[in-house]
Amino acid sequence: MDLQEEIIGLLRDQRRKPMRFQKMLYALPEADAGDVAEALSQLQVAGMIASAGHKRYILAEEGNLLTGKIAGNEKGFAFLRCENREADVFIAAKNLHGALHNDTVVVRIFDDKETRKTRGPRRKQGGSRRGNRKEEKFAETHQEGTVVKVLERANEKIVGVLVSGGKTAFVTPDERKLGTDIYIPSKFLHKAKVGDKVVVEIFAWSQKGRAPEGKIIEVLGKEHTPGVDMMAIIRQYDLPLEFPEAVLAEADRVAVIREEDKAGREDWRQVVTCTIDGDDAKDLDDAISLEPLDDGGWELGVHIADVGHYVPVRSQLDREAYNRATSVYLPDRVIPMLPTQLSNDVCSLNAGVDRLALSCIMEIDANGKVVKHRIAETVINVDRRLSYSLLNRALVEREEAVIAENQDWFPRWQMMEQLAAILREKKRNRGALDFNFPETKILFDADGSVKDVVKRTISVAENIIEEFMILANETVAQDFHRKKIPFLYRIHEKPDSEKILGLEQTIGPWGYTIRKNKDGEITPKAIGSLLKKAAGKKEEKLVQILALRSMKHARYSTEAAGHFGLASKYYSHFTSPIRRYPDLAIHRVIKDYLHGGNREEEVLAKLQSRMGEYAVQSSLREKIAEDSERDAVKAKCCVYMSDHIGEIYVGTISGVTGYGFYVELENTIEGLVHVNSLIEDHYDFIENEMLLRGNCTYREYRLGDAVEIQVKYVDMERKLIDFVICK
C-alpha cells in the first residue's frame, strides 16, 4: 500500500470528520513529514481530498468538496473541471469569491435546498427576472457550487489593454475568460497611456464584487503596433525569451567535440546518412541511414543528436531545459529549449562534420516488421542535408532536372519512399488514426509584416521522416518496457465512454455509427472507420473535429498505457532531444543502461520518482506551448485579414451553430457569419441536419456549402473575424 492509499484509508476511518496534519503524522510513524505533505498536495490536485482549513483534511466525497480548475467565461460565471469527473460544476459569478480562470480551487457542491435558494423562484409564464439569462440556463442544467478556497493562482500576471486612465484606470485582459477588468491605482500606471498593451501584476484579488487590483510592470507598446501582438502572447504565457548568463556561459564551455568524446562509440562516419528537414530548419536533431538487405528487407538507422552528452543532470543547462521543457514555435520566431550554441551548432546534425549521436539501428523485413534492433552511442558524419521541397520535387513532381542532378541519391530516396509506404500501411491496418488537418503557414515580408497566409499540407517527404521516427519511438519504448527500467512514455488513453456517447448522438442523424468490439470498447479501428466513411463528404471536417474532441489529450507518463491515436502498445518520444525534455530524459536513461547503470533497486526507485516529475512538467509545458502557438497563428491571421476588410472571398461552411455559421477560406482562415447579419429572414438552427433555415425564404445554409462572403470586421483582442454573406 502506498502513502496516498494509507492517507485515504485514514480519512475514511474519520467518518466525515476532518483530520489534522499532526494526527496524520502520528498515525503514519514511518512516513516523512515532507512526503506526507507532498502526498496530500497530489491528492488535492487529483480532487480526492480537500482542505478543511487549519491543516485539516477530509475526503472530498464526504464533504461535498471537489478540487479542480476554474474554466472562466467572459460573462463572469465559470465552471469547475476535475480530472476524475466528467460533468462540470457551474459556479455563478457571485460564488467565485475572487477565483479566476485556470485557478486551482476547492468547491463545495450545493445540496438541492441551497441550489433552489441561490437560483431564486422560477419565472412565471410571461414574467421576467433580472440577471444573466445564460447564467440562469447553465444553473438549471448543471450541479452548482461555490468556491471555498483558492489553492493555486494562475493569473498573477496578465496582459491586456489600458482602456481608461487617471484615478479610475482599468486594464481589459486579452484573456476574456477572466471575466473581469483589472483596476490600476494611478500610482501604478507606470506612464502607460490609454490604448497601450501592458503587462499587469495582480496584488489584490477581487472580493465582494470589486475588481482585482494590479500594477503595470511593462508597457509593450500601442495596441496595433507591429510586433506587439507576439510580445503580448509571449508575456501572457510567460515564455522565457532570454537565457540566464550562467546558462549561456555553461553552453559556451560544453559546446565542443573533442577526440576523446568519440572514443568507445560505434563509428558510423562511413555509412551514408542524411537529414531531411524544412528549408529554414536550423536545429537538425535526427538523421537517417537506409541500406537494403539480401532477404528483401532493410537496415534503418535513426540517428539522434546525443544532447545528453552536453547537458548533464542538474547542471545549469539542465535546470533551464527542464523549466522550459519544450521549444516553442511562433510564426515569427522560435523560443528554443536549449541555447543556440547547442541547438543550432554542436548538437545539430549538420552535414560534413562529426557529431555524437544515440542511434536506434533496426533490421526490418519486407512486411515492415522490426525483427532485430539495437541502440548504441555513435559518431556520425552526415553526408547531405536534404529538404522536404527537394525530395517532393523528385518523388512527387518527378522533375527531370532534379532527378538528373541527384542520380546517385534518387534510388535511395525511392527506397525510403517504399519503406515509409509499407510502414504507413501497416500502421493504418492496425487502426492508427489520421485526422489530416491542414496547417496554417504565415509568410512574412522582409520587414516582418504579414505578407500572406497559406495552407500547408503534409508532404511525401515529411511522411517518410514521420514514419521512420514513429518506428524508432515505438522500438525504444518497447525495448525499455521489457527491460523494466523506469522510463518516460508518450501515452494517449482511450476516450471516455461518455464522450463517445456524445459523439454518437451528434453524428447519428447523419447516418454514422461507431462499432464497438466484443467487450463493448471503442478501438482505434472504429474511429478510423468513421473518418474513412466521412472522407470526401461535406461533413468530413466536422466529423474529424468532433471525433478529435472526443479524444483525450496525449501526455507523458511513467506507465506504458499505450497510444490510442497511433494504435501503439508502447510509445515514447526519443527523436527530438534538442527541442523536447522528455526525449532528453530518456536518452539519459538509455545511456546509463548502456554503461551498466540503472541496475540497483535504490537507483531504480529514485529514477522512477524523477521520471514522474518529468512527466508532469513536460505535459504542462507542452500544453502552454500548444496554446501559445495556436493563439499566435490566430493573431497573425487577424493581422492579415485586417488589411482585407471589405474584400470578397469564396469559402466553405465548416460549422453551423444556433448563433451563425463558420466559413473556412482556402487559406485555412476561418470567420463567423453571425445569424444577426442575416437580416432578410429569421433563421432556425436544425441541429440534426447541421443547417440554418429561413422561416420565410426557406433559404438554407448547410455544412459544406460553398458561399461568397465579405470580410466585415476583425477583433484583434479576441482574435475573431466576422464575415457577412454577399447578397
Short mmCIF file of N, CA, C and O in Angstrom, two decimals, residues 145-248:
data_model
loop_
_atom_site.label_atom_id
_atom_site.label_comp_id
_atom_site.label_asym_id
_atom_site.label_seq_id
_atom_site.Cartn_x
_atom_site.Cartn_y
_atom_site.Cartn_z
N GLY A 145 -22.12 24.99 -7.39
CA GLY A 145 -21.27 25.03 -6.21
C GLY A 145 -20.71 26.41 -5.96
O GLY A 145 -20.97 27.36 -6.71
N THR A 146 -19.91 26.49 -4.90
CA THR A 146 -19.29 27.76 -4.52
C THR A 146 -17.83 27.52 -4.17
O THR A 146 -17.48 26.49 -3.57
N VAL A 147 -16.96 28.44 -4.54
CA VAL A 147 -15.53 28.31 -4.24
C VAL A 147 -15.31 28.56 -2.75
O VAL A 147 -15.75 29.59 -2.21
N VAL A 148 -14.65 27.62 -2.08
CA VAL A 148 -14.35 27.79 -0.65
C VAL A 148 -12.87 28.08 -0.41
O VAL A 148 -12.50 28.59 0.65
N LYS A 149 -12.02 27.75 -1.40
CA LYS A 149 -10.61 28.04 -1.22
C LYS A 149 -9.90 28.03 -2.56
O LYS A 149 -10.17 27.19 -3.42
N VAL A 150 -9.00 29.00 -2.76
CA VAL A 150 -8.14 29.02 -3.94
C VAL A 150 -6.81 28.40 -3.55
O VAL A 150 -6.10 28.91 -2.69
N LEU A 151 -6.47 27.26 -4.18
CA LEU A 151 -5.24 26.56 -3.85
C LEU A 151 -4.04 27.12 -4.61
O LEU A 151 -2.93 27.16 -4.09
N GLU A 152 -4.27 27.50 -5.85
CA GLU A 152 -3.15 27.99 -6.68
C GLU A 152 -3.66 29.03 -7.67
O GLU A 152 -4.62 28.79 -8.40
N ARG A 153 -3.01 30.19 -7.67
CA ARG A 153 -3.36 31.26 -8.60
C ARG A 153 -2.65 31.04 -9.94
O ARG A 153 -1.46 30.75 -9.98
N ALA A 154 -3.40 31.20 -11.02
CA ALA A 154 -2.83 31.03 -12.36
C ALA A 154 -2.63 32.35 -13.08
O ALA A 154 -2.12 32.36 -14.20
N ASN A 155 -3.02 33.46 -12.46
CA ASN A 155 -3.05 34.74 -13.19
C ASN A 155 -2.38 35.87 -12.42
O ASN A 155 -2.88 36.98 -12.38
N GLU A 156 -1.24 35.58 -11.83
CA GLU A 156 -0.55 36.63 -11.09
C GLU A 156 -0.09 37.76 -12.01
O GLU A 156 0.03 38.90 -11.60
N LYS A 157 0.16 37.41 -13.28
CA LYS A 157 0.47 38.42 -14.29
C LYS A 157 -0.48 38.22 -15.46
O LYS A 157 -0.74 37.09 -15.88
N ILE A 158 -1.01 39.33 -15.97
CA ILE A 158 -1.89 39.25 -17.13
C ILE A 158 -1.47 40.30 -18.15
O ILE A 158 -0.83 41.31 -17.81
N VAL A 159 -1.85 40.07 -19.40
CA VAL A 159 -1.60 41.02 -20.48
C VAL A 159 -2.94 41.58 -20.93
O VAL A 159 -3.93 40.84 -21.05
N GLY A 160 -2.99 42.88 -21.16
CA GLY A 160 -4.24 43.49 -21.60
C GLY A 160 -4.02 44.88 -22.14
O GLY A 160 -2.88 45.32 -22.34
N VAL A 161 -5.12 45.58 -22.35
CA VAL A 161 -5.09 46.93 -22.90
C VAL A 161 -5.61 47.91 -21.86
O VAL A 161 -6.65 47.66 -21.23
N LEU A 162 -4.88 49.00 -21.65
CA LEU A 162 -5.34 50.05 -20.75
C LEU A 162 -6.49 50.80 -21.44
O LEU A 162 -6.30 51.45 -22.47
N VAL A 163 -7.69 50.66 -20.88
CA VAL A 163 -8.88 51.23 -21.53
C VAL A 163 -9.33 52.54 -20.91
O VAL A 163 -10.16 53.25 -21.48
N SER A 164 -8.83 52.87 -19.74
CA SER A 164 -9.13 54.17 -19.13
C SER A 164 -7.99 54.53 -18.20
O SER A 164 -7.30 53.66 -17.68
N GLY A 165 -7.76 55.84 -18.02
CA GLY A 165 -6.63 56.28 -17.22
C GLY A 165 -7.05 57.12 -16.04
O GLY A 165 -8.23 57.20 -15.69
N GLY A 166 -6.06 57.76 -15.41
CA GLY A 166 -6.34 58.62 -14.27
C GLY A 166 -6.67 57.84 -13.01
O GLY A 166 -6.15 56.75 -12.77
N LYS A 167 -7.59 58.39 -12.23
CA LYS A 167 -7.93 57.78 -10.94
C LYS A 167 -8.77 56.51 -11.10
O LYS A 167 -8.87 55.71 -10.17
N THR A 168 -9.42 56.36 -12.24
CA THR A 168 -10.23 55.16 -12.48
C THR A 168 -9.67 54.40 -13.67
O THR A 168 -10.33 54.24 -14.70
N ALA A 169 -8.43 53.97 -13.54
CA ALA A 169 -7.76 53.26 -14.63
C ALA A 169 -8.07 51.77 -14.57
O ALA A 169 -8.03 51.15 -13.50
N PHE A 170 -8.38 51.20 -15.73
CA PHE A 170 -8.67 49.77 -15.81
C PHE A 170 -7.95 49.17 -17.02
O PHE A 170 -7.77 49.83 -18.05
N VAL A 171 -7.56 47.92 -16.87
CA VAL A 171 -6.98 47.15 -17.96
C VAL A 171 -7.93 46.00 -18.30
O VAL A 171 -8.35 45.26 -17.41
N THR A 172 -8.28 45.89 -19.57
CA THR A 172 -9.09 44.77 -20.04
C THR A 172 -8.17 43.65 -20.49
O THR A 172 -7.38 43.83 -21.42
N PRO A 173 -8.22 42.49 -19.84
CA PRO A 173 -7.31 41.39 -20.20
C PRO A 173 -7.55 40.86 -21.60
O PRO A 173 -8.69 40.82 -22.09
N ASP A 174 -6.48 40.44 -22.27
CA ASP A 174 -6.62 39.75 -23.55
C ASP A 174 -7.37 38.44 -23.37
O ASP A 174 -8.13 38.03 -24.25
N GLU A 175 -7.14 37.78 -22.24
CA GLU A 175 -7.85 36.54 -21.93
C GLU A 175 -9.21 36.89 -21.37
O GLU A 175 -9.37 37.18 -20.19
N ARG A 176 -10.23 36.90 -22.25
CA ARG A 176 -11.56 37.33 -21.84
C ARG A 176 -12.21 36.38 -20.84
O ARG A 176 -13.17 36.75 -20.17
N LYS A 177 -11.72 35.15 -20.76
CA LYS A 177 -12.30 34.19 -19.82
C LYS A 177 -12.07 34.59 -18.36
O LYS A 177 -12.67 34.01 -17.46
N LEU A 178 -11.20 35.56 -18.14
CA LEU A 178 -11.03 36.06 -16.77
C LEU A 178 -12.30 36.74 -16.29
O LEU A 178 -12.55 36.83 -15.08
N GLY A 179 -13.10 37.25 -17.21
CA GLY A 179 -14.43 37.77 -16.87
C GLY A 179 -14.45 39.04 -16.07
O GLY A 179 -15.47 39.40 -15.50
N THR A 180 -13.33 39.76 -16.00
CA THR A 180 -13.28 41.00 -15.22
C THR A 180 -12.15 41.88 -15.71
O THR A 180 -11.13 41.38 -16.22
N ASP A 181 -12.30 43.20 -15.58
CA ASP A 181 -11.19 44.12 -15.80
C ASP A 181 -10.34 44.18 -14.54
O ASP A 181 -10.76 43.76 -13.46
N ILE A 182 -9.13 44.71 -14.68
CA ILE A 182 -8.22 44.87 -13.54
C ILE A 182 -8.10 46.36 -13.23
O ILE A 182 -7.76 47.16 -14.10
N TYR A 183 -8.38 46.71 -11.98
CA TYR A 183 -8.28 48.11 -11.54
C TYR A 183 -6.81 48.44 -11.27
O TYR A 183 -6.09 47.69 -10.59
N ILE A 184 -6.36 49.59 -11.80
CA ILE A 184 -4.97 50.04 -11.63
C ILE A 184 -4.96 51.36 -10.88
O ILE A 184 -5.37 52.40 -11.43
N PRO A 185 -4.54 51.39 -9.61
CA PRO A 185 -4.38 52.67 -8.91
C PRO A 185 -3.45 53.59 -9.70
O PRO A 185 -2.50 53.13 -10.33
N SER A 186 -3.72 54.87 -9.68
CA SER A 186 -2.99 55.83 -10.52
C SER A 186 -1.48 55.79 -10.28
O SER A 186 -0.69 55.99 -11.21
N LYS A 187 -1.06 55.49 -9.05
CA LYS A 187 0.38 55.46 -8.75
C LYS A 187 1.09 54.26 -9.39
O LYS A 187 2.32 54.19 -9.40
N PHE A 188 0.31 53.31 -9.92
CA PHE A 188 0.90 52.12 -10.53
C PHE A 188 0.71 52.07 -12.05
O PHE A 188 0.78 51.01 -12.65
N LEU A 189 0.45 53.24 -12.66
CA LEU A 189 0.21 53.26 -14.11
C LEU A 189 1.49 53.10 -14.93
O LEU A 189 1.44 52.74 -16.10
N HIS A 190 2.64 53.41 -14.34
CA HIS A 190 3.94 53.19 -14.99
C HIS A 190 4.03 53.93 -16.32
O HIS A 190 4.56 53.42 -17.31
N LYS A 191 3.45 55.15 -16.36
CA LYS A 191 3.46 56.02 -17.54
C LYS A 191 2.72 55.43 -18.74
O LYS A 191 2.90 55.87 -19.88
N ALA A 192 1.90 54.42 -18.50
CA ALA A 192 1.12 53.84 -19.60
C ALA A 192 0.02 54.80 -20.03
O ALA A 192 -0.55 55.53 -19.21
N LYS A 193 -0.30 54.79 -21.32
CA LYS A 193 -1.36 55.62 -21.87
C LYS A 193 -2.52 54.73 -22.32
O LYS A 193 -2.34 53.55 -22.62
N VAL A 194 -3.70 55.35 -22.39
CA VAL A 194 -4.87 54.62 -22.86
C VAL A 194 -4.59 54.08 -24.26
O VAL A 194 -4.08 54.79 -25.13
N GLY A 195 -4.89 52.79 -24.48
CA GLY A 195 -4.62 52.14 -25.76
C GLY A 195 -3.32 51.36 -25.78
O GLY A 195 -3.04 50.65 -26.75
N ASP A 196 -2.52 51.45 -24.71
CA ASP A 196 -1.27 50.68 -24.64
C ASP A 196 -1.57 49.23 -24.27
O ASP A 196 -2.44 48.95 -23.44
N LYS A 197 -0.81 48.34 -24.88
CA LYS A 197 -0.81 46.95 -24.45
C LYS A 197 0.19 46.84 -23.30
O LYS A 197 1.35 47.26 -23.43
N VAL A 198 -0.25 46.29 -22.16
CA VAL A 198 0.57 46.32 -20.95
C VAL A 198 0.58 44.96 -20.27
O VAL A 198 -0.28 44.10 -20.52
N VAL A 199 1.58 44.78 -19.40
CA VAL A 199 1.65 43.62 -18.53
C VAL A 199 1.32 44.08 -17.11
O VAL A 199 1.91 45.06 -16.63
N VAL A 200 0.39 43.39 -16.47
CA VAL A 200 -0.07 43.78 -15.14
C VAL A 200 0.23 42.68 -14.14
O VAL A 200 0.02 41.49 -14.42
N GLU A 201 0.74 43.08 -13.00
CA GLU A 201 0.93 42.14 -11.89
C GLU A 201 -0.18 42.38 -10.86
O GLU A 201 -0.31 43.49 -10.33
N ILE A 202 -0.99 41.36 -10.62
CA ILE A 202 -2.11 41.50 -9.68
C ILE A 202 -1.60 41.33 -8.25
O ILE A 202 -0.87 40.40 -7.94
N PHE A 203 -2.00 42.27 -7.38
CA PHE A 203 -1.58 42.17 -5.98
C PHE A 203 -2.76 42.07 -5.01
O PHE A 203 -2.57 41.81 -3.82
N ALA A 204 -3.98 42.29 -5.49
CA ALA A 204 -5.16 42.15 -4.62
C ALA A 204 -6.27 41.51 -5.45
O ALA A 204 -6.60 42.00 -6.54
N TRP A 205 -6.82 40.42 -4.94
CA TRP A 205 -7.80 39.66 -5.71
C TRP A 205 -9.20 40.16 -5.42
O TRP A 205 -9.48 40.71 -4.35
N SER A 206 -10.08 39.97 -6.40
CA SER A 206 -11.45 40.51 -6.29
C SER A 206 -12.20 39.91 -5.11
O SER A 206 -12.10 38.72 -4.85
N GLN A 207 -12.92 40.76 -4.41
CA GLN A 207 -13.76 40.33 -3.28
C GLN A 207 -15.02 41.17 -3.25
O GLN A 207 -14.99 42.38 -3.51
N LYS A 208 -16.13 40.51 -2.96
CA LYS A 208 -17.42 41.19 -2.79
C LYS A 208 -17.74 42.11 -3.96
O LYS A 208 -18.11 43.27 -3.81
N GLY A 209 -17.54 41.58 -5.17
CA GLY A 209 -17.93 42.32 -6.36
C GLY A 209 -16.91 43.33 -6.86
O GLY A 209 -17.12 43.94 -7.91
N ARG A 210 -15.84 43.53 -6.12
CA ARG A 210 -14.82 44.50 -6.55
C ARG A 210 -13.83 43.83 -7.50
O ARG A 210 -13.53 42.64 -7.39
N ALA A 211 -13.31 44.60 -8.45
CA ALA A 211 -12.35 44.08 -9.42
C ALA A 211 -11.01 43.81 -8.74
O ALA A 211 -10.66 44.46 -7.75
N PRO A 212 -10.23 42.88 -9.27
CA PRO A 212 -8.86 42.69 -8.76
C PRO A 212 -8.05 43.97 -8.99
O PRO A 212 -8.35 44.75 -9.91
N GLU A 213 -7.03 44.17 -8.17
CA GLU A 213 -6.16 45.34 -8.32
C GLU A 213 -4.77 44.91 -8.75
O GLU A 213 -4.28 43.86 -8.35
N GLY A 214 -4.15 45.73 -9.59
CA GLY A 214 -2.82 45.39 -10.05
C GLY A 214 -1.99 46.61 -10.37
O GLY A 214 -2.47 47.74 -10.29
N LYS A 215 -0.73 46.35 -10.72
CA LYS A 215 0.16 47.43 -11.12
C LYS A 215 0.79 47.07 -12.46
O LYS A 215 1.10 45.90 -12.74
N ILE A 216 0.94 48.08 -13.30
CA ILE A 216 1.55 47.87 -14.61
C ILE A 216 3.06 47.73 -14.44
O ILE A 216 3.70 48.61 -13.86
N ILE A 217 3.61 46.61 -14.92
CA ILE A 217 5.05 46.38 -14.77
C ILE A 217 5.79 46.47 -16.10
O ILE A 217 7.02 46.48 -16.12
N GLU A 218 5.05 46.52 -17.21
CA GLU A 218 5.70 46.64 -18.52
C GLU A 218 4.71 47.20 -19.53
O GLU A 218 3.55 46.78 -19.57
N VAL A 219 5.17 48.15 -20.32
CA VAL A 219 4.38 48.68 -21.43
C VAL A 219 4.95 48.10 -22.71
O VAL A 219 6.11 48.34 -23.06
N LEU A 220 4.13 47.32 -23.43
CA LEU A 220 4.60 46.64 -24.64
C LEU A 220 4.54 47.53 -25.86
O LEU A 220 5.26 47.31 -26.83
N GLY A 221 3.66 48.52 -25.84
CA GLY A 221 3.51 49.42 -26.98
C GLY A 221 2.05 49.63 -27.33
O GLY A 221 1.16 49.05 -26.70
N LYS A 222 1.79 50.46 -28.32
CA LYS A 222 0.42 50.70 -28.75
C LYS A 222 -0.18 49.41 -29.28
O LYS A 222 0.50 48.59 -29.90
N GLU A 223 -1.45 49.27 -29.06
CA GLU A 223 -2.15 48.01 -29.26
C GLU A 223 -1.90 47.36 -30.62
O GLU A 223 -1.66 46.16 -30.71
N HIS A 224 -1.95 48.12 -31.70
CA HIS A 224 -1.87 47.53 -33.03
C HIS A 224 -0.52 47.77 -33.70
O HIS A 224 -0.39 47.60 -34.92
N THR A 225 0.49 48.13 -32.93
CA THR A 225 1.83 48.31 -33.47
C THR A 225 2.40 46.95 -33.88
O THR A 225 2.27 45.98 -33.13
N PRO A 226 3.05 46.84 -35.08
CA PRO A 226 3.63 45.57 -35.50
C PRO A 226 4.58 44.99 -34.44
O PRO A 226 5.41 45.70 -33.88
N GLY A 227 4.42 43.71 -34.17
CA GLY A 227 5.27 43.02 -33.20
C GLY A 227 4.71 42.98 -31.81
O GLY A 227 5.09 42.11 -31.01
N VAL A 228 3.83 43.91 -31.48
CA VAL A 228 3.26 43.94 -30.13
C VAL A 228 2.39 42.72 -29.89
O VAL A 228 2.34 42.19 -28.77
N ASP A 229 1.73 42.23 -30.94
CA ASP A 229 0.85 41.06 -30.78
C ASP A 229 1.63 39.84 -30.30
O ASP A 229 1.20 39.11 -29.40
N MET A 230 2.84 39.62 -30.86
CA MET A 230 3.64 38.46 -30.45
C MET A 230 4.22 38.65 -29.06
O MET A 230 4.26 37.71 -28.26
N MET A 231 4.65 39.87 -28.75
CA MET A 231 5.18 40.11 -27.40
C MET A 231 4.09 39.94 -26.36
O MET A 231 4.34 39.45 -25.25
N ALA A 232 2.86 40.31 -26.71
CA ALA A 232 1.74 40.13 -25.78
C ALA A 232 1.52 38.66 -25.49
O ALA A 232 1.29 38.26 -24.33
N ILE A 233 1.60 37.81 -26.51
CA ILE A 233 1.42 36.37 -26.31
C ILE A 233 2.59 35.79 -25.51
O ILE A 233 2.39 34.95 -24.62
N ILE A 234 3.79 36.24 -25.81
CA ILE A 234 4.96 35.77 -25.06
C ILE A 234 4.82 36.11 -23.58
O ILE A 234 5.10 35.28 -22.71
N ARG A 235 4.36 37.32 -23.28
CA ARG A 235 4.19 37.71 -21.88
C ARG A 235 2.98 37.01 -21.25
O ARG A 235 3.01 36.61 -20.09
N GLN A 236 1.91 36.86 -22.03
CA GLN A 236 0.70 36.22 -21.50
C GLN A 236 0.99 34.80 -21.05
O GLN A 236 0.50 34.35 -20.01
N TYR A 237 1.78 34.07 -21.81
CA TYR A 237 2.09 32.68 -21.48
C TYR A 237 3.42 32.55 -20.72
O TYR A 237 3.87 31.42 -20.47
N ASP A 238 4.01 33.68 -20.38
CA ASP A 238 5.25 33.71 -19.60
C ASP A 238 6.33 32.85 -20.26
O ASP A 238 6.99 32.03 -19.60
N LEU A 239 6.51 33.05 -21.55
CA LEU A 239 7.53 32.30 -22.29
C LEU A 239 8.88 32.98 -22.09
O LEU A 239 8.99 34.19 -22.25
N PRO A 240 9.92 32.22 -21.78
CA PRO A 240 11.23 32.82 -21.48
C PRO A 240 12.00 33.16 -22.75
O PRO A 240 12.46 32.27 -23.45
N LEU A 241 12.15 34.44 -23.03
CA LEU A 241 12.86 34.86 -24.25
C LEU A 241 14.37 34.73 -24.11
O LEU A 241 15.05 34.29 -25.03
N GLU A 242 14.90 35.13 -22.98
CA GLU A 242 16.35 35.17 -22.79
C GLU A 242 16.82 34.03 -21.90
O GLU A 242 16.11 33.60 -20.98
N PHE A 243 18.05 33.54 -22.15
CA PHE A 243 18.67 32.56 -21.27
C PHE A 243 19.50 33.28 -20.21
O PHE A 243 20.15 34.29 -20.51
N PRO A 244 19.49 32.80 -18.97
CA PRO A 244 20.35 33.40 -17.94
C PRO A 244 21.82 33.34 -18.35
O PRO A 244 22.24 32.43 -19.08
N GLU A 245 22.60 34.31 -17.89
CA GLU A 245 24.02 34.39 -18.26
C GLU A 245 24.77 33.11 -17.87
O GLU A 245 25.64 32.64 -18.61
N ALA A 246 24.44 32.54 -16.71
CA ALA A 246 25.13 31.33 -16.25
C ALA A 246 24.88 30.16 -17.20
O ALA A 246 25.77 29.33 -17.44
N VAL A 247 23.68 30.10 -17.76
CA VAL A 247 23.33 29.03 -18.70
C VAL A 247 24.11 29.22 -20.00
O VAL A 247 24.65 28.26 -20.57
N LEU A 248 24.17 30.46 -20.50
CA LEU A 248 24.91 30.74 -21.73
C LEU A 248 26.40 30.46 -21.55
O LEU A 248 27.05 29.92 -22.46
#
